[in-house]
Coordinates of C-alpha atoms and ligand atoms in Angstrom, one line a residue:
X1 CA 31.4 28.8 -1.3
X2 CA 33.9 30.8 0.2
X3 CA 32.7 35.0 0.6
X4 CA 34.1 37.4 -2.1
X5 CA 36.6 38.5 0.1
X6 CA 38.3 35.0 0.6
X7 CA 38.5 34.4 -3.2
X8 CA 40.7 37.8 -3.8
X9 CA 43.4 36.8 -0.9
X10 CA 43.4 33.4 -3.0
X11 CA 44.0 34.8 -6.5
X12 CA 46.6 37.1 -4.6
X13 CA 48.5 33.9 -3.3
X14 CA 51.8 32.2 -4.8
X15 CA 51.1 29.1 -6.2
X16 CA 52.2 26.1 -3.9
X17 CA 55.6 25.2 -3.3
X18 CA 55.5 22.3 -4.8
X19 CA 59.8 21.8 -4.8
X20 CA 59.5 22.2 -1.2
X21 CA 57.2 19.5 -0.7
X22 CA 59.3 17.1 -3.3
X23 CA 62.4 17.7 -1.0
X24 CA 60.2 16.7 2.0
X25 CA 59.0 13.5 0.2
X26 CA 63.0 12.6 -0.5
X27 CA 64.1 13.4 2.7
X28 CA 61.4 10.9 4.3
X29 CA 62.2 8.6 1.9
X30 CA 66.0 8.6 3.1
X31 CA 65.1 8.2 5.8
X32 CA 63.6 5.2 5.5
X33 CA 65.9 3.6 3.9
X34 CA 68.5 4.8 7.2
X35 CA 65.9 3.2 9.6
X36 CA 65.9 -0.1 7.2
X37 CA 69.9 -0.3 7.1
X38 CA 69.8 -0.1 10.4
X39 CA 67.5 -3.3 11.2
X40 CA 65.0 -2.0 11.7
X41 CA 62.4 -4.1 10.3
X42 CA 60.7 -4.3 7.4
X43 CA 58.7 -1.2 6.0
X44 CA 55.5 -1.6 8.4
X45 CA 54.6 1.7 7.9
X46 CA 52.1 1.5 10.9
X47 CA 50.6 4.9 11.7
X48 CA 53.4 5.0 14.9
X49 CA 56.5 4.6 12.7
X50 CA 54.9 7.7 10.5
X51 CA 54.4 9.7 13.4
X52 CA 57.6 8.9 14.8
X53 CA 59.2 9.8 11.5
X54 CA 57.3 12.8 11.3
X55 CA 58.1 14.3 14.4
X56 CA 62.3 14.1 13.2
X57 CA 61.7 16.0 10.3
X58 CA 59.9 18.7 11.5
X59 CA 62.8 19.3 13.9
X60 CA 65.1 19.3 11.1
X61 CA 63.3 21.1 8.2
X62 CA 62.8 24.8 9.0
X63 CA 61.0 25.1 6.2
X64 CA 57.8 23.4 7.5
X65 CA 54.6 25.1 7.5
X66 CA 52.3 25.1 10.8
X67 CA 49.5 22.9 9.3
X68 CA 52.5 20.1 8.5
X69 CA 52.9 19.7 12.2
X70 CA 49.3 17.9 13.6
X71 CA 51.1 15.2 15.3
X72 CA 53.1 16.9 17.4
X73 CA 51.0 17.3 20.9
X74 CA 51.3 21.1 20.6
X75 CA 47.3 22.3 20.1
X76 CA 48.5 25.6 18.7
X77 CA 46.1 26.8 16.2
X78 CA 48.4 28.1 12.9
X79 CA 47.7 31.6 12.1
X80 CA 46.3 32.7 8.7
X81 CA 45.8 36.2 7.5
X82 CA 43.8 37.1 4.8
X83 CA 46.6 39.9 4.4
X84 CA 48.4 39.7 0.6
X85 CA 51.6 40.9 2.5
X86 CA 51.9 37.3 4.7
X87 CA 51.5 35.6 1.4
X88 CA 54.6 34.0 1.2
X89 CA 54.7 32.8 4.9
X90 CA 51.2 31.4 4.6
X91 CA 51.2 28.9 2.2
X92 CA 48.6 27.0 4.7
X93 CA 45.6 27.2 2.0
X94 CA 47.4 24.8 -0.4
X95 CA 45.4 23.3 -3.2
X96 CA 47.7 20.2 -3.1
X97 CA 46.5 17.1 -2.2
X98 CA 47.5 16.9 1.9
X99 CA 50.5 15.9 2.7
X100 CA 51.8 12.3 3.5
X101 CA 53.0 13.4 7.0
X102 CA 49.8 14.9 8.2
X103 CA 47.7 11.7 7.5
X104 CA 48.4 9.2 10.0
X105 CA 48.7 12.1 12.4
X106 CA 46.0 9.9 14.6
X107 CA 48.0 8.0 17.2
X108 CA 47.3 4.0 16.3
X109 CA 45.5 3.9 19.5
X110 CA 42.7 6.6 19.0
X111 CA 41.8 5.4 15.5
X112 CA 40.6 2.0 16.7
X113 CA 40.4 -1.4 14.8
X114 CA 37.8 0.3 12.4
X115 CA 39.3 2.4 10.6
X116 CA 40.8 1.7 6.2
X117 CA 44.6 1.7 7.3
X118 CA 45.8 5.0 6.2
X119 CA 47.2 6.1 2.8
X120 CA 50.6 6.7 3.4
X121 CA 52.2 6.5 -0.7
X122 CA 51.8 10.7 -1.0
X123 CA 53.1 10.5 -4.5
X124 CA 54.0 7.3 -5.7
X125 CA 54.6 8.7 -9.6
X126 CA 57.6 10.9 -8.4
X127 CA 59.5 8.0 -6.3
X128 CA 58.1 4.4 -7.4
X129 CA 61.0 2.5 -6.0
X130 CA 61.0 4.1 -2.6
X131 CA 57.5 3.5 -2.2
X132 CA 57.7 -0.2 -3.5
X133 CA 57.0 -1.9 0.2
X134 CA 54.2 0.6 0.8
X135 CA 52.1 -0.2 -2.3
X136 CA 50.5 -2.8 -1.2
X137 CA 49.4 -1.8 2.0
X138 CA 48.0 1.4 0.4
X139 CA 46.2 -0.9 -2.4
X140 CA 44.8 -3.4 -0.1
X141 CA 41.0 -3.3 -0.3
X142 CA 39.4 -2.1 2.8
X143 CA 39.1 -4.3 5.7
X144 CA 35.5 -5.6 6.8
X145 CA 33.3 -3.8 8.9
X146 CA 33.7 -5.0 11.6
X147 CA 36.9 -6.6 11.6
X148 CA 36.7 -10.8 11.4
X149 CA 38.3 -10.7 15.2
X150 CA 36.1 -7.6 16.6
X151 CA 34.1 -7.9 19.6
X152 CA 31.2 -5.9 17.5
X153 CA 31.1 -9.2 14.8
X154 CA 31.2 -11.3 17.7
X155 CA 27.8 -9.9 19.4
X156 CA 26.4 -8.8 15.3
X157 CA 26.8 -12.5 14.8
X158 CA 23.6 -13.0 16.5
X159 CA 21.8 -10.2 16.0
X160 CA 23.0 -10.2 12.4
X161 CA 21.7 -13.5 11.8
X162 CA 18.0 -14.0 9.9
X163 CA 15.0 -13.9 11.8
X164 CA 13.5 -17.4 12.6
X165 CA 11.5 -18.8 10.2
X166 CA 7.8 -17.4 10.8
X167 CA 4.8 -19.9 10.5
X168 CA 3.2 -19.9 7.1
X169 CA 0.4 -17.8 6.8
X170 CA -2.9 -19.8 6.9
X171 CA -4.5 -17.4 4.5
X172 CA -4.3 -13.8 3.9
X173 CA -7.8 -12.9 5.9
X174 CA -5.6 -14.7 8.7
X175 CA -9.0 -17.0 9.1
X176 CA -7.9 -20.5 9.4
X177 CA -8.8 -22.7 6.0
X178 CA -11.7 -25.2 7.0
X179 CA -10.9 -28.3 5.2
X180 CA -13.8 -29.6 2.7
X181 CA -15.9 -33.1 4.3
X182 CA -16.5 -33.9 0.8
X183 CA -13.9 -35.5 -1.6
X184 CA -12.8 -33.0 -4.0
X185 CA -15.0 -32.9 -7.4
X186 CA -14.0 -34.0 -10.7
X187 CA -14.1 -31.8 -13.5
X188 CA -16.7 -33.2 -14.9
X189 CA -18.5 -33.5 -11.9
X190 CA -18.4 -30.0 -11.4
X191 CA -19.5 -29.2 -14.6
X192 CA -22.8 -31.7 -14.0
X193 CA -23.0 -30.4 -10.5
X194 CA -26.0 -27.3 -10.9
X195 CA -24.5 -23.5 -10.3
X196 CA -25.1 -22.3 -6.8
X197 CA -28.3 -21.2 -5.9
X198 CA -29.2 -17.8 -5.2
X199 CA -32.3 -17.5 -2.6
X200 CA -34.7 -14.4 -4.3
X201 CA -38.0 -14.0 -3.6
X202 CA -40.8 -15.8 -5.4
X203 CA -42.4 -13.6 -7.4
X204 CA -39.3 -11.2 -8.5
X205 CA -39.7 -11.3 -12.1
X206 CA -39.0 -7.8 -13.5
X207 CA -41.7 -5.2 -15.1
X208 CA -42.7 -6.2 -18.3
X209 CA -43.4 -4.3 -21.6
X210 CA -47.1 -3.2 -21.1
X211 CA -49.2 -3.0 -24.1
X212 CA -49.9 0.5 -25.7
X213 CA -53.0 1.7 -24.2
X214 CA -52.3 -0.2 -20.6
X215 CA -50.4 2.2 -19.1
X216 CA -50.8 3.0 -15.3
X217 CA -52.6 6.1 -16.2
X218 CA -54.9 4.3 -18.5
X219 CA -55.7 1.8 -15.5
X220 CA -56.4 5.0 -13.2
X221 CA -58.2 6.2 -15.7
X222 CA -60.4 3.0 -16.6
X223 CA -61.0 2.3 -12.9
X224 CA -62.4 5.8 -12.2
X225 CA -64.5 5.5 -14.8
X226 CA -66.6 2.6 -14.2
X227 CA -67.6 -0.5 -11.6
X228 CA -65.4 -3.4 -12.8
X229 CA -66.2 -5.9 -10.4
X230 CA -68.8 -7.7 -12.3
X231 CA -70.9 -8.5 -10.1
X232 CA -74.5 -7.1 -9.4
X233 CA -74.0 -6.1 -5.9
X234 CA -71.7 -6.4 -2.6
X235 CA -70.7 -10.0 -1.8
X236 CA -69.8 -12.3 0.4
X237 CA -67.7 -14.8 -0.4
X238 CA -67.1 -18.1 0.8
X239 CA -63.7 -20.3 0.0
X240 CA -65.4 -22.4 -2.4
X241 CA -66.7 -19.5 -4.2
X242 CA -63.4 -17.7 -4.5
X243 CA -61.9 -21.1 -5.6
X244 CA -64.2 -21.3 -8.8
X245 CA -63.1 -18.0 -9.7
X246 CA -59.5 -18.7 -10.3
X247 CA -60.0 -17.4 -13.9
X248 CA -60.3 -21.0 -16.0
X249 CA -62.8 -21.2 -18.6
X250 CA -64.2 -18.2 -18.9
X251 CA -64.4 -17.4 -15.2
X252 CA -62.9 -13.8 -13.7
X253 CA -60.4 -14.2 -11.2
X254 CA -61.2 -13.0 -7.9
X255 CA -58.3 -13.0 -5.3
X256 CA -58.6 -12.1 -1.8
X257 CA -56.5 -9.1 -0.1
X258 CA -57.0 -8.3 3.6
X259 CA -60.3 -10.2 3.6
X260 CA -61.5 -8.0 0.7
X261 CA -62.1 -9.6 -2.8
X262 CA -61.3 -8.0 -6.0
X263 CA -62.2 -9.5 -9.4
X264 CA -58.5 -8.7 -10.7
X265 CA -59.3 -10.0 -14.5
X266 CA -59.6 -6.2 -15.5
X267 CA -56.3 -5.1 -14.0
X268 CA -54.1 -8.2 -15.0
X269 CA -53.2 -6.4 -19.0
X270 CA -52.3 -3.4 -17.0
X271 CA -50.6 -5.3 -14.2
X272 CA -46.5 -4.1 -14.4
X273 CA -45.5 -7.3 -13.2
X274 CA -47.3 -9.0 -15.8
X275 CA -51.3 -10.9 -15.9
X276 CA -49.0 -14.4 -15.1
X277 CA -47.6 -13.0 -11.9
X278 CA -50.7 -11.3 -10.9
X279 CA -52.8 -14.3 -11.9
X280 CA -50.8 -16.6 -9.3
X281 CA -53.6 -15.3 -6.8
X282 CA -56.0 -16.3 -8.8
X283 CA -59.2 -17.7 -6.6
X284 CA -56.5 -17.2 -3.2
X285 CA -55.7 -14.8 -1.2
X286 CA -52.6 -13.2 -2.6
X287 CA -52.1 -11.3 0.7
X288 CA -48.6 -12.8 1.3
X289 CA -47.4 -12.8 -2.1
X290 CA -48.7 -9.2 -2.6
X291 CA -46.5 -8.1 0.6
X292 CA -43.7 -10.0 -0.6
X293 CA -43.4 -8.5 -3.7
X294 CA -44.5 -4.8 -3.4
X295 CA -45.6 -4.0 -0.1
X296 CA -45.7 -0.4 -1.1
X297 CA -48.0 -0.8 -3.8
X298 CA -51.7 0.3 -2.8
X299 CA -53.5 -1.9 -3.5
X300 CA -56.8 -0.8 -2.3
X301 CA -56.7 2.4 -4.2
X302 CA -56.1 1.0 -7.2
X303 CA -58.7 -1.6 -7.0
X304 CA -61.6 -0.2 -5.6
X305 CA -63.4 -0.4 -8.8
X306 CA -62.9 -4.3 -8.7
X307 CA -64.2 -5.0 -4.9
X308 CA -66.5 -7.5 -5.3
X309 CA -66.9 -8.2 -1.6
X310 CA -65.1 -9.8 1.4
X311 CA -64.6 -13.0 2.2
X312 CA -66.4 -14.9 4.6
X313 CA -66.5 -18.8 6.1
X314 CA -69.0 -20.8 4.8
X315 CA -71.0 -21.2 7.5
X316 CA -71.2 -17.5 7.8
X317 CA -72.7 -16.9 4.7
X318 CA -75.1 -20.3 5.5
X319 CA -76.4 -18.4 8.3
X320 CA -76.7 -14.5 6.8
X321 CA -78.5 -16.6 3.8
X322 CA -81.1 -17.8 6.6
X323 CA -81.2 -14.6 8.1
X324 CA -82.1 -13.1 4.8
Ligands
LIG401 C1 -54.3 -7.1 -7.4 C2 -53.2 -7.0 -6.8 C3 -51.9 -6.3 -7.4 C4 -51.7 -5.1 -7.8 C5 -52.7 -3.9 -7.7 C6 -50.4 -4.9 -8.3 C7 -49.8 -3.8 -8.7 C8 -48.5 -3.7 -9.1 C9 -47.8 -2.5 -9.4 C10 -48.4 -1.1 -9.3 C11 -46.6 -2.7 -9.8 C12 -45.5 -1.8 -10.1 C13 -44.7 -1.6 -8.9 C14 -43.6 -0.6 -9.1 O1 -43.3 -0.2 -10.2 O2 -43.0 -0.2 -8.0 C15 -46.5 -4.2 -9.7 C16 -45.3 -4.8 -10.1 C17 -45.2 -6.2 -9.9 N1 -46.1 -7.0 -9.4 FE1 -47.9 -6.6 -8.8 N2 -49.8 -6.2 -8.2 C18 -50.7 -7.0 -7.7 C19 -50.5 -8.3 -7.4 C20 -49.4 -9.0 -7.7 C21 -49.2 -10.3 -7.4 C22 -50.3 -11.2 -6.7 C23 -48.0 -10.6 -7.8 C24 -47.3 -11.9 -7.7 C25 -47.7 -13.0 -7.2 C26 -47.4 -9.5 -8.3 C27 -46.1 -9.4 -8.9 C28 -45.6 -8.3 -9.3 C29 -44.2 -8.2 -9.9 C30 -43.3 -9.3 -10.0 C31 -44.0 -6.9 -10.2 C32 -42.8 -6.3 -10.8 C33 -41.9 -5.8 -9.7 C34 -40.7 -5.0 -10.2 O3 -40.6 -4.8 -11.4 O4 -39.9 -4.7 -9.4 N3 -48.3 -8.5 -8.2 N4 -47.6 -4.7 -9.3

């Protein structure tokens, strides 16, 4: 936006001249018609010929404001005052649409092969006739970037042209697709084949429902309580005496945990993982399975009312039994 002060010197302006530029627009078109008569070729209308024309009326038309003048070589800068009094002579700040001299003030040689060719029809409403062999150079669509014969589509030709075809990607991880030994499945193979195993450990069945009065704390509180081993006094057990006691007919179950032995038919209704799991041990040592399972659990805490003894070999106990 222009400051304040600009917009008062506007409002204190004369509207545009507007007969003065209609006689300039009939002059050039006389002109042309002159320059025609005389053989002069066609209407080209090339940015030269406009110059050239140019350049004869502003020696002829006194009337010609500075701005009308930027083909001529002069590079003096037309003076504009903001004062109200210069008004008249300073009709530079026209609201008009500019002129059809100033536009193809570039010489044909500076504007380059670029370039839309210049509108050059200033008002074709006023004089349709005399701009009749100008229309359609001013209506011609635009001409292709670059042009068809430029050196610039010559050398865009290549780099222009689509990239060359990359390999297909093997997969998206970029890892390269190992192609199956096996001949693909049938359906209804698959659906006989069995679902893919899923290595877990042995004994990972989940926590079963305990029944009321089997709680942890009822276990702590039963084993401090009493002896549950069963047995009369410390023993020593040999293999074939921990086998019998697997917990078949009417036998405890004794299983053997770091060498110790501990009848474990009290504990297995208050076992969490259930008397089945804990019963696997049965007349064994349940060392391994223990660890594998719950190697946090401790085990000699909670079963120290249930040692029976520790294990021995058999001919051990043969030879403590002599001793004795
Ligand atoms: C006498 C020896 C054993 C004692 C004192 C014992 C004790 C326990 C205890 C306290 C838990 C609860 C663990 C927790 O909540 O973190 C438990 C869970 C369990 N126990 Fe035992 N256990 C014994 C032997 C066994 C054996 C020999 C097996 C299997 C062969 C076994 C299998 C399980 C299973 C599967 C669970 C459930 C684990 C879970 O829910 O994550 N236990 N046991």
């Amino acid at each position: 936006h222009p400051p304040n002060t600009w917009r008062l010197s506007w409002s204190l302006l004369p509207p545009p001249d507007s007969k003065h530029i209609k006689a300039t627009l009939e002059d050039y078109d006389d002109k042309k018609k002159t320059r025609e008569k005389q053989g002069m070729g066609e209407d080209t209308t090339t940015v030269k010929d406009e110059s050239e024309v140019k350049v004869e009326e502003e020696g002829s038309d006194d009337q010609k404001t500075p701005q009308a003048k930027p083909a001529a070589p002069s590079m003096a800068v037309p003076s504009f005052s903001l004062d109200s009094s210069d008004a008249p002579t300073a009709p530079s700040f026209s609201l008009d649409a500019p002129k059809p001299e100033t536009a193809p003030s570039v010489p044909a040689a500076e504007q380059g092969p670029m370039l839309p060719p210049p509108r050059i029809s200033p008002k074709p409403q006023t004089a349709p006739s005399s701009r009749a062999p100008t229309a359609p150079s001013s209506l011609m669509p635009p001409p292709s970037f670059p042009a068809p014969n430029s050196a610039q589509r010559a050398s865009q030709s290549s780099s222009l042209m689509p990239p060359p075809s990359r390999p297909t990607p093997r997969s998206s991880l970029g890892v390269p697709a190992i192609p199956s030994r096996q001949p693909p499945l049938s359906s209804a193979a698959q659906a006989r084949a069995p679902p893919p195993r899923i290595d877990t450990p042995k004994s990972s069945g989940s926590k079963v429902k305990l029944a009321p009065g089997f709680s942890p704390l009822d276990w702590a509180s039963l084993a401090a309580s009493k002896n549950l081993a069963n047995v009369s006094s410390f023993t020593r057990v040999t293999p074939s005496m921990l086998a019998e006691k697997n917990g078949r007919k009417g036998n405890d179950a004794w299983s053997v945990y770091n060498g110790k032995v501990y009848n474990i038919t009290p504990y297995a209704p208050f076992h969490p993982g259930g008397k089945g799991e804990l019963l696997r041990a049965a007349g064994k040592d349940g060392t391994k399975l223990f660890l594998e399972v719950h190697p946090w659990v401790n085990w000699e805490g909670m079963l120290n009312s249930c040692l029976v003894g520790v294990m021995v070999s058999e001919s051990e106990d043969e030879g403590l039994d002599a001793m004795d």
